[in-house]
């Protein structure tokens, strides 16, 4: 997860010690604790959906080995999603395909697009998409997330890929990055058309929002936050539109190291994109509500017998999400720990992301029938 619903934290209660305050500032559950109304901002901070353009506005270079085009498709709820379709040049026949999403609060011009283009260079048709309510995708209000709808977005991307004449619909996999890693695992569990799944630098958004980092939020703190969120609904209803949180990834000094790492990706030329929630924009204040009581990995065992690959950085603050998901999953499964890597290294560091491993995984598990 990027510095999204986790990092705009306020103290849960005035008597909490410095360690607890620091932890809550690093959790999704901290974003609205104690004083929801005080952090409300104008919904004008949320960016409207943009008209699709073929202009190359990615944060990574364009490959000369890949054909790229903008596409759109609808999910089961009728929301129009925008995507970038990457296809290897001069390759005929029906190919294996990948739907790719994430990180949480990012857009397809960032990490998911880099993954998609790279996998297309390696022979796959790959679709990077903007989740509902964000980026160039449709949905109102802007910059809101849903564990149900965002899992559905993956299945809608599979719908689109399976209708392409050059895609073998029996050879479709998905990749989820960061918060969309958890969404991808949930989608794979429920959508049996997905033949293989990769979660890279994975966050379980429902777990971190409802329980905090390392499940550290107490029942009293959780109850207090839900009371604040409930009151915020009145304010939004009276205003006729949802209020937004403060802008993400603007450093004020003294932040935890991983928050600085988020800033160095989302707020610098390395990864900044004006449509990304995490690049100085914000989610709505009440975005956490559906995540609070809807655990998305309850049925992770049901991905089996289809294969699952988890990839995480050795030094990532979020590593425990992949480790506990791996422990809960059934075979076949694999957990790859990248030496020395922090969470955001697996967003874009080509020397850290194990693309050879991803390629071999999908080549094996999306192989054409004899």
Coordinates of C-alpha atoms in Angstrom, one line a residue:
X1 CA 0.0 0.0 0.0
X2 CA 1.2 3.4 -0.8
X3 CA 0.9 6.3 1.6
X4 CA -2.8 6.3 1.1
X5 CA -5.4 5.3 3.7
X6 CA -2.6 4.5 6.2
X7 CA -0.4 7.5 6.5
X8 CA -2.6 10.5 7.1
X9 CA -3.1 9.3 10.7
X10 CA -4.1 11.4 13.7
X11 CA -3.7 10.2 17.3
X12 CA -6.4 7.8 18.4
X13 CA -6.5 9.2 21.8
X14 CA -4.6 11.9 23.6
X15 CA -3.2 9.6 26.2
X16 CA -1.5 7.2 23.8
X17 CA 2.3 7.2 24.1
X18 CA 4.7 8.2 21.3
X19 CA 5.2 4.7 20.1
X20 CA 1.5 4.1 19.7
X21 CA 1.0 7.4 18.0
X22 CA 3.8 6.6 15.5
X23 CA 2.3 3.2 14.8
X24 CA -1.2 4.6 14.2
X25 CA 0.3 7.2 11.9
X26 CA 1.5 4.3 9.8
X27 CA -1.8 2.5 9.7
X28 CA -4.8 2.8 7.5
X29 CA -7.0 2.8 10.6
X30 CA -5.3 6.0 11.8
X31 CA -6.5 8.2 9.0
X32 CA -9.7 9.3 10.7
X33 CA -9.1 8.6 14.3
X34 CA -10.1 11.4 16.7
X35 CA -11.3 14.4 14.8
X36 CA -12.5 13.2 11.4
X37 CA -14.2 16.5 10.8
X38 CA -11.1 18.4 11.6
X39 CA -9.2 16.9 8.6
X40 CA -12.1 17.3 6.1
X41 CA -11.1 19.0 2.9
X42 CA -13.1 20.1 -0.1
X43 CA -13.9 17.3 -2.6
X44 CA -12.2 19.5 -5.2
X45 CA -9.0 17.9 -4.2
X46 CA -10.2 14.7 -5.9
X47 CA -9.3 14.7 -9.6
X48 CA -12.1 14.1 -12.1
X49 CA -11.9 11.2 -14.5
X50 CA -9.9 12.3 -17.6
X51 CA -10.7 11.8 -21.2
X52 CA -8.7 8.9 -22.7
X53 CA -5.7 10.0 -24.6
X54 CA -3.0 8.1 -26.5
X55 CA -0.4 10.6 -25.3
X56 CA 2.5 8.8 -23.6
X57 CA 2.3 10.1 -20.1
X58 CA 3.8 7.2 -18.2
X59 CA 6.5 7.5 -15.6
X60 CA 8.6 4.9 -17.4
X61 CA 10.1 4.9 -20.9
X62 CA 8.2 3.5 -23.9
X63 CA 9.4 0.2 -25.2
X64 CA 10.1 -0.3 -28.9
X65 CA 9.4 -4.0 -28.5
X66 CA 5.7 -3.6 -27.5
X67 CA 2.6 -2.2 -29.1
X68 CA 0.5 0.0 -26.8
X69 CA -3.0 1.3 -27.0
X70 CA -5.6 2.8 -24.7
X71 CA -8.8 0.7 -24.2
X72 CA -11.9 0.8 -22.0
X73 CA -14.3 -1.8 -20.7
X74 CA -17.1 -2.1 -18.1
X75 CA -17.2 -3.9 -14.9
X76 CA -20.2 -5.8 -13.5
X77 CA -21.5 -2.6 -11.8
X78 CA -21.5 -0.7 -15.1
X79 CA -18.5 1.4 -14.3
X80 CA -16.3 2.1 -17.3
X81 CA -12.6 1.3 -16.6
X82 CA -9.7 2.7 -18.5
X83 CA -6.7 0.6 -19.4
X84 CA -3.4 0.4 -21.3
X85 CA -3.1 -2.7 -23.4
X86 CA 0.5 -3.9 -24.1
X87 CA 1.2 -6.5 -26.8
X88 CA 4.5 -8.0 -28.0
X89 CA 5.3 -6.9 -31.6
X90 CA 5.4 -9.4 -34.4
X91 CA 4.0 -12.3 -32.4
X92 CA 1.1 -14.3 -33.9
X93 CA -1.4 -16.8 -32.7
X94 CA -3.3 -16.8 -29.4
X95 CA -1.2 -15.8 -26.4
X96 CA -1.4 -15.9 -22.6
X97 CA -2.6 -12.7 -21.0
X98 CA -2.3 -10.8 -17.7
X99 CA -4.5 -8.3 -16.0
X100 CA -2.4 -6.0 -13.7
X101 CA -3.5 -3.6 -11.0
X102 CA -2.0 -1.5 -8.2
X103 CA -0.5 -0.1 -6.0
X104 CA -3.3 1.2 -3.9
X105 CA -3.8 4.8 -4.8
X106 CA -1.6 4.6 -7.9
X107 CA -2.6 4.8 -11.6
X108 CA -1.8 2.6 -14.6
X109 CA 0.8 5.1 -15.7
X110 CA 2.9 4.0 -12.7
X111 CA 3.9 0.6 -11.4
X112 CA 1.1 -1.5 -13.0
X113 CA 2.0 -0.1 -16.5
X114 CA 5.7 -0.8 -16.0
X115 CA 4.9 -4.4 -15.0
X116 CA 2.5 -4.7 -18.0
X117 CA 4.9 -3.4 -20.5
X118 CA 7.8 -5.5 -19.2
X119 CA 5.6 -8.7 -19.3
X120 CA 4.6 -7.8 -22.9
X121 CA 8.3 -7.6 -23.8
X122 CA 8.4 -11.2 -22.5
X123 CA 5.6 -12.5 -24.7
X124 CA 2.4 -11.9 -22.8
X125 CA -0.5 -9.6 -23.7
X126 CA -0.8 -7.4 -20.6
X127 CA -3.5 -5.0 -19.5
X128 CA -2.8 -2.4 -16.8
X129 CA -6.0 -0.7 -15.6
X130 CA -7.2 2.1 -13.4
X131 CA -9.5 0.9 -10.7
X132 CA -13.0 2.2 -10.4
X133 CA -13.3 5.8 -9.2
X134 CA -9.7 6.6 -9.9
X135 CA -7.4 7.8 -12.7
X136 CA -9.1 7.7 -16.1
X137 CA -11.7 5.2 -15.0
X138 CA -15.3 6.2 -14.3
X139 CA -17.3 6.2 -11.1
X140 CA -18.5 9.0 -8.8
X141 CA -17.5 10.3 -6.4
X142 CA -13.8 10.4 -7.3
X143 CA -11.0 8.8 -5.3
X144 CA -13.0 6.3 -3.3
X145 CA -12.2 2.5 -2.9
X146 CA -14.2 -0.6 -2.3
X147 CA -13.0 -4.1 -1.5
X148 CA -15.9 -5.5 -3.4
X149 CA -15.8 -3.3 -6.5
X150 CA -12.1 -3.3 -6.8
X151 CA -11.9 -7.1 -6.7
X152 CA -14.6 -7.0 -9.4
X153 CA -12.3 -4.7 -11.4
X154 CA -9.9 -7.6 -11.8
X155 CA -12.6 -9.9 -13.1
X156 CA -13.8 -7.3 -15.5
X157 CA -10.3 -7.0 -16.9
X158 CA -10.3 -10.8 -17.4
X159 CA -13.6 -10.4 -19.2
X160 CA -12.0 -7.9 -21.6
X161 CA -8.9 -10.0 -22.2
X162 CA -10.9 -13.1 -22.8
X163 CA -12.8 -11.5 -25.6
X164 CA -9.7 -10.5 -27.6
X165 CA -9.1 -12.7 -30.6
X166 CA -5.4 -13.1 -29.9
X167 CA -5.9 -14.2 -26.3
X168 CA -6.3 -17.8 -25.2
X169 CA -9.0 -17.4 -22.5
X170 CA -7.8 -20.5 -20.8
X171 CA -4.4 -18.9 -20.2
X172 CA -5.2 -15.7 -18.3
X173 CA -3.4 -14.7 -15.1
X174 CA -3.4 -11.6 -12.8
X175 CA -0.8 -9.6 -11.0
X176 CA -1.6 -7.3 -8.1
X177 CA 0.9 -4.8 -6.7
X178 CA 0.8 -3.5 -3.1
X179 CA -2.9 -3.1 -2.0
X180 CA -4.0 -4.6 -5.2
X181 CA -2.0 -7.7 -4.4
X182 CA -4.6 -8.5 -1.8
X183 CA -7.4 -7.7 -4.3
X184 CA -5.7 -10.0 -6.8
X185 CA -5.6 -12.9 -4.4
X186 CA -9.3 -12.3 -3.5
X187 CA -10.2 -12.2 -7.2
X188 CA -8.3 -15.4 -7.9
X189 CA -10.1 -17.2 -5.1
X190 CA -13.6 -16.2 -6.5
X191 CA -12.9 -16.2 -10.2
X192 CA -12.0 -19.6 -11.4
X193 CA -11.1 -18.3 -14.9
X194 CA -7.9 -16.9 -13.4
X195 CA -5.3 -19.7 -13.9
X196 CA -2.4 -18.2 -11.9
X197 CA -1.9 -15.2 -9.6
X198 CA 1.1 -13.1 -8.5
X199 CA 1.0 -10.6 -5.6
X200 CA 4.0 -8.3 -5.4
X201 CA 4.8 -6.3 -2.3
X202 CA 1.3 -7.2 -1.1
X203 CA -0.9 -5.4 1.4
X204 CA -4.2 -6.8 2.7
X205 CA -6.1 -3.5 2.8
X206 CA -9.0 -4.9 4.8
X207 CA -6.6 -6.1 7.5
X208 CA -4.5 -3.0 7.8
X209 CA -7.6 -0.7 7.8
X210 CA -9.5 -2.7 10.4
X211 CA -6.7 -3.8 12.7
X212 CA -3.8 -1.5 12.0
X213 CA -0.2 -2.5 11.4
X214 CA 0.7 -5.8 13.0
X215 CA -2.9 -6.0 14.2
X216 CA -2.1 -3.4 16.9
X217 CA -5.4 -1.5 17.0
X218 CA -7.5 -2.2 20.1
X219 CA -11.3 -2.6 20.1
X220 CA -11.6 0.7 21.9
X221 CA -9.6 2.5 19.1
X222 CA -11.5 0.7 16.4
X223 CA -14.8 1.6 18.0
X224 CA -13.7 5.2 18.3
X225 CA -12.7 5.4 14.6
X226 CA -16.0 3.9 13.5
X227 CA -17.9 6.5 15.6
X228 CA -15.9 9.2 13.9
X229 CA -16.6 7.7 10.4
X230 CA -20.3 7.4 11.2
X231 CA -20.4 11.1 12.2
X232 CA -18.6 12.0 9.0
X233 CA -21.4 10.4 7.0
X234 CA -23.8 13.1 8.5
X235 CA -21.4 15.8 7.4
X236 CA -21.1 14.4 3.9
X237 CA -24.9 14.0 3.7
X238 CA -25.5 17.5 4.7
X239 CA -22.9 18.8 2.3
X240 CA -24.2 16.7 -0.6
X241 CA -20.7 15.4 -1.4
X242 CA -17.9 13.6 0.4
X243 CA -15.1 15.4 2.1
X244 CA -11.5 14.3 1.4
X245 CA -8.5 13.6 3.6
X246 CA -5.4 15.9 3.5
X247 CA -3.0 15.4 0.5
X248 CA -0.8 12.3 0.7
X249 CA 2.9 12.1 0.8
X250 CA 3.7 15.7 1.7
X251 CA 6.5 15.4 4.2
X252 CA 6.6 17.7 7.3
X253 CA 9.6 16.1 9.0
X254 CA 10.0 13.2 11.4
X255 CA 8.1 10.7 9.3
X256 CA 8.9 7.0 9.5
X257 CA 11.4 5.8 6.9
X258 CA 8.9 4.0 4.8
X259 CA 6.8 7.2 4.5
X260 CA 9.8 8.9 3.2
X261 CA 10.2 6.1 0.7
X262 CA 6.6 6.6 -0.5
X263 CA 7.3 10.3 -0.9
X264 CA 10.4 9.6 -2.9
X265 CA 8.3 7.6 -5.4
X266 CA 5.0 9.4 -5.6
X267 CA 6.2 13.0 -5.2
X268 CA 9.4 13.1 -7.3
X269 CA 10.0 12.6 -11.1
X270 CA 10.6 8.9 -10.3
X271 CA 6.9 8.2 -10.0
X272 CA 4.8 11.3 -9.7
X273 CA 1.6 11.4 -11.7
X274 CA -1.0 14.1 -11.3
X275 CA -3.9 11.6 -11.5
X276 CA -2.6 9.3 -8.8
X277 CA -4.4 9.6 -5.4
X278 CA -1.0 9.2 -3.8
X279 CA 0.7 12.0 -5.7
X280 CA -0.6 14.9 -3.6
X281 CA -4.3 14.0 -3.9
X282 CA -6.4 12.1 -1.4
X283 CA -9.1 9.5 -0.7
X284 CA -12.4 10.5 0.7
X285 CA -12.5 10.4 4.5
X286 CA -15.1 7.6 4.6
X287 CA -13.3 5.3 2.2
X288 CA -12.2 3.0 5.0
X289 CA -15.8 2.1 5.9
X290 CA -16.3 -1.0 3.7
X291 CA -12.8 -2.3 4.5
X292 CA -13.5 -2.4 8.2
X293 CA -15.6 -5.6 8.3
X294 CA -15.0 -7.3 4.9
X295 CA -11.8 -9.4 5.1
X296 CA -10.8 -10.1 1.5
X297 CA -8.5 -13.1 2.1
X298 CA -10.9 -15.3 4.1
X299 CA -11.0 -17.8 1.2
X300 CA -7.4 -17.7 0.1
X301 CA -7.2 -21.5 0.3
X302 CA -9.7 -21.7 -2.6
X303 CA -7.1 -20.3 -5.0
X304 CA -5.7 -23.9 -4.9
X305 CA -5.1 -26.0 -7.0
X306 CA -4.2 -23.0 -9.2
X307 CA -0.7 -21.6 -8.4
X308 CA 0.1 -18.5 -6.3
X309 CA 3.3 -16.6 -6.2
X310 CA 4.0 -14.0 -3.5
X311 CA 7.0 -11.6 -3.9
X312 CA 8.1 -9.3 -1.1
X313 CA 11.1 -7.3 -0.1
X314 CA 13.4 -8.5 2.7
X315 CA 13.3 -5.1 4.4
X316 CA 9.8 -4.1 3.6
X317 CA 7.7 -2.9 6.5
X318 CA 4.8 -4.7 4.8
X319 CA 6.5 -8.1 4.5
X320 CA 4.3 -9.8 7.1
X321 CA 1.3 -9.5 4.9
X322 CA 2.8 -11.8 2.4
X323 CA 4.1 -14.1 5.0
X324 CA 0.8 -14.6 6.7
X325 CA -1.0 -14.9 3.4
X326 CA 1.5 -17.6 2.4
X327 CA 0.9 -19.5 5.6
X328 CA -2.9 -19.4 5.1
X329 CA -2.9 -20.4 1.5
X330 CA -2.9 -24.0 0.2
X331 CA -0.5 -25.5 -2.3
X332 CA 0.8 -24.8 -4.9
X333 CA 2.2 -21.7 -3.5
X334 CA 5.6 -19.9 -3.3
X335 CA 7.0 -17.0 -1.4
X336 CA 10.0 -15.1 -2.9
X337 CA 11.8 -12.7 -0.6
X338 CA 14.0 -10.2 -2.5
X339 CA 17.2 -9.5 -0.6
X340 CA 17.7 -6.0 0.6
X341 CA 14.5 -4.6 -1.0
X342 CA 12.1 -2.2 0.7
X343 CA 8.4 -2.0 -0.1
X344 CA 8.5 0.6 -2.9
X345 CA 11.6 -1.1 -4.6
X346 CA 9.1 -3.5 -6.1
X347 CA 7.2 -0.7 -7.7
X348 CA 9.8 0.2 -10.2
X349 CA 13.4 -0.9 -9.5
X350 CA 14.2 -3.1 -12.4
X351 CA 17.2 -4.6 -10.6
X352 CA 14.9 -5.6 -7.7
X353 CA 11.6 -6.8 -9.3
X354 CA 12.2 -10.5 -10.2
X355 CA 10.8 -10.4 -13.7
X356 CA 12.7 -13.5 -14.6
X357 CA 10.8 -15.3 -11.8
X358 CA 7.5 -13.9 -12.8
X359 CA 8.1 -14.8 -16.5
X360 CA 9.0 -18.4 -15.6
X361 CA 6.0 -18.7 -13.3
X362 CA 3.5 -17.6 -15.9
X363 CA 5.2 -19.5 -18.8
X364 CA 4.8 -22.7 -16.8
X365 CA 1.3 -22.1 -15.4
X366 CA -0.2 -20.4 -18.5
X367 CA 1.4 -22.8 -20.9
X368 CA -0.6 -23.7 -24.1
X369 CA -2.3 -27.1 -24.0
X370 CA -0.6 -29.9 -25.9

